[in-house]
XYZ file of C-alpha atoms in Angstrom:
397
model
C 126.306 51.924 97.139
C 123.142 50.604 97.839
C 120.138 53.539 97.482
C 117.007 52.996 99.736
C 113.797 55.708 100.806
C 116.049 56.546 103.855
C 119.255 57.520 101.757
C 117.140 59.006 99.477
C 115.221 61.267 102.212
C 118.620 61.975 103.462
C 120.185 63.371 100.437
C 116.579 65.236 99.437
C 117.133 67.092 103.103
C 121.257 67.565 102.684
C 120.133 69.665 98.946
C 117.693 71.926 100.643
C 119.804 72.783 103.314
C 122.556 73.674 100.599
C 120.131 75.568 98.873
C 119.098 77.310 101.688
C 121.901 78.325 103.091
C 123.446 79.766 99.771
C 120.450 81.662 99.846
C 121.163 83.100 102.786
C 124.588 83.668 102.222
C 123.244 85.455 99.068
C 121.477 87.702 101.930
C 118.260 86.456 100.947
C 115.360 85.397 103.987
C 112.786 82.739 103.455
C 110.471 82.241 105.599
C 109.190 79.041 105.808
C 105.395 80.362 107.204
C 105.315 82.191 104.047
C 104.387 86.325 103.750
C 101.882 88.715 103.541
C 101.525 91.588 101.148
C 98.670 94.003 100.635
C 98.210 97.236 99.256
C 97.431 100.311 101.603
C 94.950 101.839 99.408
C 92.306 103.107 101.343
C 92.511 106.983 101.880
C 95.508 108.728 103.086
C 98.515 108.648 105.552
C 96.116 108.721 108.750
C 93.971 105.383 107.459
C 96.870 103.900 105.727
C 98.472 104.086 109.509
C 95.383 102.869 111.226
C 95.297 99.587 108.901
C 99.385 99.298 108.810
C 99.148 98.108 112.751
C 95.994 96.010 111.776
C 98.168 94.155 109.096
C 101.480 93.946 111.440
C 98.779 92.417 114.215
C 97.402 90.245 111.764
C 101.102 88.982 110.660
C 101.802 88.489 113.991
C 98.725 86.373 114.417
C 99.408 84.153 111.525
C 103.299 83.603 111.920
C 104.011 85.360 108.338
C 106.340 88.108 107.555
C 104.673 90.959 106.635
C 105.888 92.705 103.541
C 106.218 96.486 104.495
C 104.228 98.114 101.738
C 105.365 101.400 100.437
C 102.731 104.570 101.549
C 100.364 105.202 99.054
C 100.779 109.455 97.919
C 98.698 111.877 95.896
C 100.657 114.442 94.705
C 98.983 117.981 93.341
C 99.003 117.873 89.733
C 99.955 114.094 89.157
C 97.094 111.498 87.868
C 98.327 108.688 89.474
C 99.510 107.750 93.397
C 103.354 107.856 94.128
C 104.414 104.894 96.219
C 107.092 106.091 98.990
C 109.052 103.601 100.424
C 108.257 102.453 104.400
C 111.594 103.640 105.715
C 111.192 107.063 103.994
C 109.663 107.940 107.179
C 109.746 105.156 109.259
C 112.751 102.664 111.433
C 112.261 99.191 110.675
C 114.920 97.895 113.592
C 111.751 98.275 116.082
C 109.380 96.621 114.155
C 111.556 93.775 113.601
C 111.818 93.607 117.775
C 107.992 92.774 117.539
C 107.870 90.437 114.048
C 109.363 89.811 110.906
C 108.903 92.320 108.270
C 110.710 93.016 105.478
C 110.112 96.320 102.832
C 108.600 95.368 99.213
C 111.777 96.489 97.281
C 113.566 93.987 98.991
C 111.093 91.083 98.785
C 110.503 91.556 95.103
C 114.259 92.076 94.306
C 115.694 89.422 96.518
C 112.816 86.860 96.795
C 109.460 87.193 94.452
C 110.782 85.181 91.858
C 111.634 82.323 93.339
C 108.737 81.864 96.419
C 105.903 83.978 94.084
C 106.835 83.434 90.654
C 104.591 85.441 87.799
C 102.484 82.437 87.256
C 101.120 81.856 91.177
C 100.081 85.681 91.443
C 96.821 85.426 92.988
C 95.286 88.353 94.399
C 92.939 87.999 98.005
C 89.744 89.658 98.626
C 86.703 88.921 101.296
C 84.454 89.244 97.742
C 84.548 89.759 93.963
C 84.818 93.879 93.927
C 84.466 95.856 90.511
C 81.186 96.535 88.872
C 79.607 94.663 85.819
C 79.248 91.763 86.888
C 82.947 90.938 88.418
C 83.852 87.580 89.364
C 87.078 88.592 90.246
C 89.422 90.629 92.912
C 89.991 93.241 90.077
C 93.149 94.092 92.427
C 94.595 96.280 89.858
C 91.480 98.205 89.149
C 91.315 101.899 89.877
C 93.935 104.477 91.109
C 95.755 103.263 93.657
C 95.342 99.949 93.193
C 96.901 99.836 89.747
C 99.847 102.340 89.943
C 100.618 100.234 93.372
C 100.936 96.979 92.330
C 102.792 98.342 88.555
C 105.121 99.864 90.844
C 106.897 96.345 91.057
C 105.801 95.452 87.711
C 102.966 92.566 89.766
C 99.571 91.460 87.592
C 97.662 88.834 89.080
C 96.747 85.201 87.098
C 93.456 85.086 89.651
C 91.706 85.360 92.175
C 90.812 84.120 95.537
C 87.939 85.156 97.737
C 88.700 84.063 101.658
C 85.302 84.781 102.843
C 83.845 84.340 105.641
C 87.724 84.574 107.235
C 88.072 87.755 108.638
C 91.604 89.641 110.495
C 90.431 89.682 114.454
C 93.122 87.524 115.293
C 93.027 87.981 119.017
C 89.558 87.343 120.043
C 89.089 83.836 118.060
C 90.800 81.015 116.463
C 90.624 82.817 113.383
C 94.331 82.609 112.868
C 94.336 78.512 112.810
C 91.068 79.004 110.605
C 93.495 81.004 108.407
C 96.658 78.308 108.730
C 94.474 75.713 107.928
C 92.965 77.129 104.939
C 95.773 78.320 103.456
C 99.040 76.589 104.657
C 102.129 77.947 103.598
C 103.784 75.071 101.657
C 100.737 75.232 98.465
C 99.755 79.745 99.768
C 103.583 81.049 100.642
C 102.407 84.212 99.924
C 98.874 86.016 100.546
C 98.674 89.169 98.688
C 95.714 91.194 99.512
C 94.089 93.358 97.039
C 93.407 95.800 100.376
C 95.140 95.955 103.848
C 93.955 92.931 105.968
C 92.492 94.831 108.550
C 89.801 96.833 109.946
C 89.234 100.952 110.052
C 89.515 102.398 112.354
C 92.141 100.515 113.996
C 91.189 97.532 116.433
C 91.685 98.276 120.235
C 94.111 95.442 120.319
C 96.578 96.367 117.797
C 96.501 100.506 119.023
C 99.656 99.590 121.137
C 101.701 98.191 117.993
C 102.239 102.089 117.899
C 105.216 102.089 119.906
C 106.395 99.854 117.378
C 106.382 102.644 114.514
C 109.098 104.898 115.088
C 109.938 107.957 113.009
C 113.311 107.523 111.053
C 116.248 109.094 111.973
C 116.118 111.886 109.603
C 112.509 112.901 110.265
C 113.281 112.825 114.201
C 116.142 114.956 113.737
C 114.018 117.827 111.509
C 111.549 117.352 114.349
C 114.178 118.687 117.089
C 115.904 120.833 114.817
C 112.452 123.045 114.379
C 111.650 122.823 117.963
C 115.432 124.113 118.654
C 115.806 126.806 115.932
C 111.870 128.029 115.155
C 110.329 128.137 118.888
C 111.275 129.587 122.298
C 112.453 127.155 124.885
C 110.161 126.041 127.613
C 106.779 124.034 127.517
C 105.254 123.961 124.392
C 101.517 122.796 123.000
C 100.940 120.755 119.724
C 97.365 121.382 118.416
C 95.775 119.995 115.242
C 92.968 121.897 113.912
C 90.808 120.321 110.514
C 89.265 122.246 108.904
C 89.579 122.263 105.032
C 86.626 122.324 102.936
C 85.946 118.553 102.749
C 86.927 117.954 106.515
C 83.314 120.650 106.823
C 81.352 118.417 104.479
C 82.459 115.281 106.087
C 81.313 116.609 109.913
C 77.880 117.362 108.565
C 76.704 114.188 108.222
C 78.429 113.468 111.926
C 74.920 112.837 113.504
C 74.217 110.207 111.091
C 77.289 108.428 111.560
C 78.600 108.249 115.407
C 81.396 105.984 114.424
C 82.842 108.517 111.969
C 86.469 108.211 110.972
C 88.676 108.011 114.309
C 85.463 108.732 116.520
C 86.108 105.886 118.441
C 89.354 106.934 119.803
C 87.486 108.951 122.281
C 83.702 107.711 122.460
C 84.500 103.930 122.685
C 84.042 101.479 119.833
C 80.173 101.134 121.505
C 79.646 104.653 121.732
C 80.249 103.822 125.703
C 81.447 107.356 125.859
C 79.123 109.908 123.970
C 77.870 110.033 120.462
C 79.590 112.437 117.670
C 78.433 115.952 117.507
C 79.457 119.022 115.135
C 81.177 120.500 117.589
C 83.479 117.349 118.647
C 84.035 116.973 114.407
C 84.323 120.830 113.879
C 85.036 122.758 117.179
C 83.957 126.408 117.081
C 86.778 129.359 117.256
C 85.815 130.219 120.483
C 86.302 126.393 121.327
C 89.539 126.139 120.344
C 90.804 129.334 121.667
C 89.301 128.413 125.338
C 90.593 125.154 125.319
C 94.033 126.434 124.479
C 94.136 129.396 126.724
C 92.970 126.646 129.175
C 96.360 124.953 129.053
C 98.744 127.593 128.464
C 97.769 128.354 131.691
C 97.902 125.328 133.110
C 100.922 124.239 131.604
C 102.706 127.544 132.024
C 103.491 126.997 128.274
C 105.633 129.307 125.684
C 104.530 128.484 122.366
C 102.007 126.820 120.297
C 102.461 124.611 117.036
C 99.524 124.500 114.846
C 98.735 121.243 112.438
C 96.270 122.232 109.889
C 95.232 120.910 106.525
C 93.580 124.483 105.849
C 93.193 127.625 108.899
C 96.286 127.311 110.859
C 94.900 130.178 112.925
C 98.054 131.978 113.069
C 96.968 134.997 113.749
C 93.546 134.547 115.951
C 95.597 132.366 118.172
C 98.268 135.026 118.240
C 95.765 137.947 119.244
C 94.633 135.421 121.615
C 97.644 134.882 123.476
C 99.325 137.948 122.990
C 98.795 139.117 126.829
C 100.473 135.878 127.574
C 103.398 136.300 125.050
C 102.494 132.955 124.129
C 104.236 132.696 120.254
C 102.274 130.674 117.641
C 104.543 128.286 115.178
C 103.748 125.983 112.446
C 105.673 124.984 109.544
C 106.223 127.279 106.241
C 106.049 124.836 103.940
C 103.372 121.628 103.781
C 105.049 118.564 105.343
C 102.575 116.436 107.251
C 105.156 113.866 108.499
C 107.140 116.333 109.748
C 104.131 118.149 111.647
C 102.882 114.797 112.983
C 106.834 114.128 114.543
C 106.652 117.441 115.871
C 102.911 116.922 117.527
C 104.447 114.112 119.340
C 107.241 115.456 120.883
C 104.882 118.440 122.312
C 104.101 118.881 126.057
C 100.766 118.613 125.677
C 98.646 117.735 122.597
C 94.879 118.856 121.760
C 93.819 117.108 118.740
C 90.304 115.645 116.825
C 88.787 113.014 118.213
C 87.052 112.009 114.830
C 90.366 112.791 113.030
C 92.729 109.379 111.988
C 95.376 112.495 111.813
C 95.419 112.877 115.023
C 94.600 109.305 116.035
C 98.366 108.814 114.818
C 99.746 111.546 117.313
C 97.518 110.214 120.152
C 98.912 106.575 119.841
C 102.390 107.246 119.718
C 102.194 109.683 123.399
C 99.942 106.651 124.465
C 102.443 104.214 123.866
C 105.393 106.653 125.710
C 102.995 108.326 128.182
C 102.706 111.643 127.282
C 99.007 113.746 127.838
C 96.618 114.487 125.288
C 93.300 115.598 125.025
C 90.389 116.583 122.463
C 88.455 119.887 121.081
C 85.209 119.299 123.288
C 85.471 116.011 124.973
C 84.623 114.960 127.471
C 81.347 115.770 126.187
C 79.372 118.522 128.405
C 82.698 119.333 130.168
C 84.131 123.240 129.658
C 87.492 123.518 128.583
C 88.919 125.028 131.802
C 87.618 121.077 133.178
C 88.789 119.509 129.895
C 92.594 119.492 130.754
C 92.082 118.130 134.470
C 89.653 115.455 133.212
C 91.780 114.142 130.336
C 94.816 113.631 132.831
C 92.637 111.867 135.498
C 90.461 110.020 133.890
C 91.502 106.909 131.655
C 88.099 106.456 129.563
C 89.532 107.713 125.922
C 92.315 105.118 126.326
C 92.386 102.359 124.159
């Protein structure tokens, strides 16, 4: 047999498809735009959320699968973060309706070595980070950065600084800046040393919420509390902060009008108000007003309280006593499980500057459900607050 370029080509193309297709009967997934991973460690759940949908936007924008990162969690007593896997708390069936993702125990088990071998590690950043001097990502500097990426055993050979590329991809050709740059067939993977998006979360991606659905088992301790712990009938979810660093943090509110989740309610241009002590910190006799407001207007039976410190149990109780309103919340700390249960309230009251409560807000956004804020709109009393926040569409985003 006579061998030419053509026979040659056609053979080449016959051995990849072999090899591809074993891989896939091995129940492995390449994808031929390549992937993204990152590590999620910028502060806790709430932020970590917030940049999650900037990443899976992002993704989306570039054609890559995104690698579902594990959440990054400080534990009391332990020196170093504890990386949970996504689908401890999270469906990935609904995500996959949107894009392709995949989790990181999968994609380093089933895939790493062969599309991101050791020696083609390199680590993103905008700019070299680390002091003395650093001309590198130093992506494995610090706590989280380090226990995250040891967590699959990952050290990077270098660096790569994609400045002046930045993640907007819906307002600009960024994303073909981004293809260009770094095609998939010499980049099939872009790690970044921090999520590839912005805080808080652009208004674009805020609808990728409906996206993020609560696992099975966290849904089903969400019902079972609101079956077995609380009366039935209308109930409100509230979420008061108001720990010792949350106090500290809302003094310097003035100063900083984009604080946090701020612009969740007062527009990313401060169309809407600027941040005061009150909207970061609401007063007792806020929060009691503004909850008395709806129980009344919601003819509701119950109230569960969300706190990182004061749940309030027994003000609010005292409160509401005439109304034989009962006051819930759970007996032992699980934020994931409050959050699940905030969502499936009635009605929701939560902190505008909080990312906490940014999470609740999106997911009854994305099904329709009411919620409002401790003193917004701005100037309005509380008996007006409810009324407004149902009528009005201006802290929708």
């Amino acid at each position: 047999m006579k061998w030419n370029s053509s026979t040659s080509r056609l053979l080449t193309c016959l051995i990849a498809v072999i090899l591809f297709t074993g891989s896939l009967s091995a129940g492995l997934s390449v994808d031929p735009n390549g992937f993204i991973l990152y590590c999620p460690c910028m502060g806790r759940f709430g932020n970590q959320a917030d940049h999650f949908l900037g990443a899976l936007g992002f993704a989306k924008g570039l054609n890559r699968t995104l690698v579902l990162p594990p959440w990054v969690e400080y534990r009391y007593g332990q020196p170093k973060s504890i990386q949970v896997p996504f689908d401890a708390y999270f469906n990935i069936d609904p995500l996959q309706s949107y894009h392709r993702v995949m989790l990181m125990e999968e994609f380093m088990n089933t895939l790493a070595d062969t599309v991101w071998p050791a020696h083609r590690r390199i680590s993103f950043c905008y700019m070299a980070r680390g002091g003395g001097g650093s001309t590198g990502c130093n992506a494995k500097e610090g706590n989280p950065f380090g226990p995250f990426w040891d967590t699959f055993s990952i050290d990077f050979v270098g660096s790569e600084f994609y400045g002046p590329l930045h993640f907007d991809v819906h307002n600009s050709n960024i994303a073909k800046e981004w293809q260009k740059k770094y095609n998939s067939d010499r980049w099939p993977v872009l790690a970044f040393a921090g999520a590839p998006a912005s805080f808080p979360v652009q208004p674009d991606n805020r609808m990728l919420h409906k996206y993020l659905v609560w696992n099975d088992s966290i849904r089903q301790q969400a019902k079972e509390f609101i079956k077995g712990s609380m009366p039935r009938g209308p109930f409100i979810g509230i979420h008061l902060r108001n720990g010792l660093d949350w106090t500290r943090a809302c003094e310097h509110v003035n100063q900083s009008p984009n604080l946090f989740a701020a612009p969740q309610c007062l527009g990313y241009r401060n169309e809407f108000g600027k941040a005061t002590k009150e909207l970061c910190f609401p007063s007792k006799g806020t929060i009691l007003k503004t909850v008395k407001s709806i129980v009344r207007k919601m003819k509701a039976v119950a109230v569960f309280v969300a706190s990182d410190a004061d749940h309030m149990i027994d003000t609010l109780g005292s409160a509401l006593k005439s109304k034989k309103v009962s006051i819930h919340r759970l007996e032992q700390t699980n934020p994931h499980l409050d959050l699940a249960i905030l969502g499936l309230s009635n009605h929701f009251v939560g902190n505008c500057i909080s990312s906490f409560s940014a999470f609740v807000k999106r997911e009854r956004d994305a099904r329709g459900l009411p919620s409002s804020f401790w003193s917004f709109p701005l100037n309005v009393s509380p008996e007006d607050e409810h009324s407004s926040s149902e009528n009005t569409k201006h802290d929708e985003f």
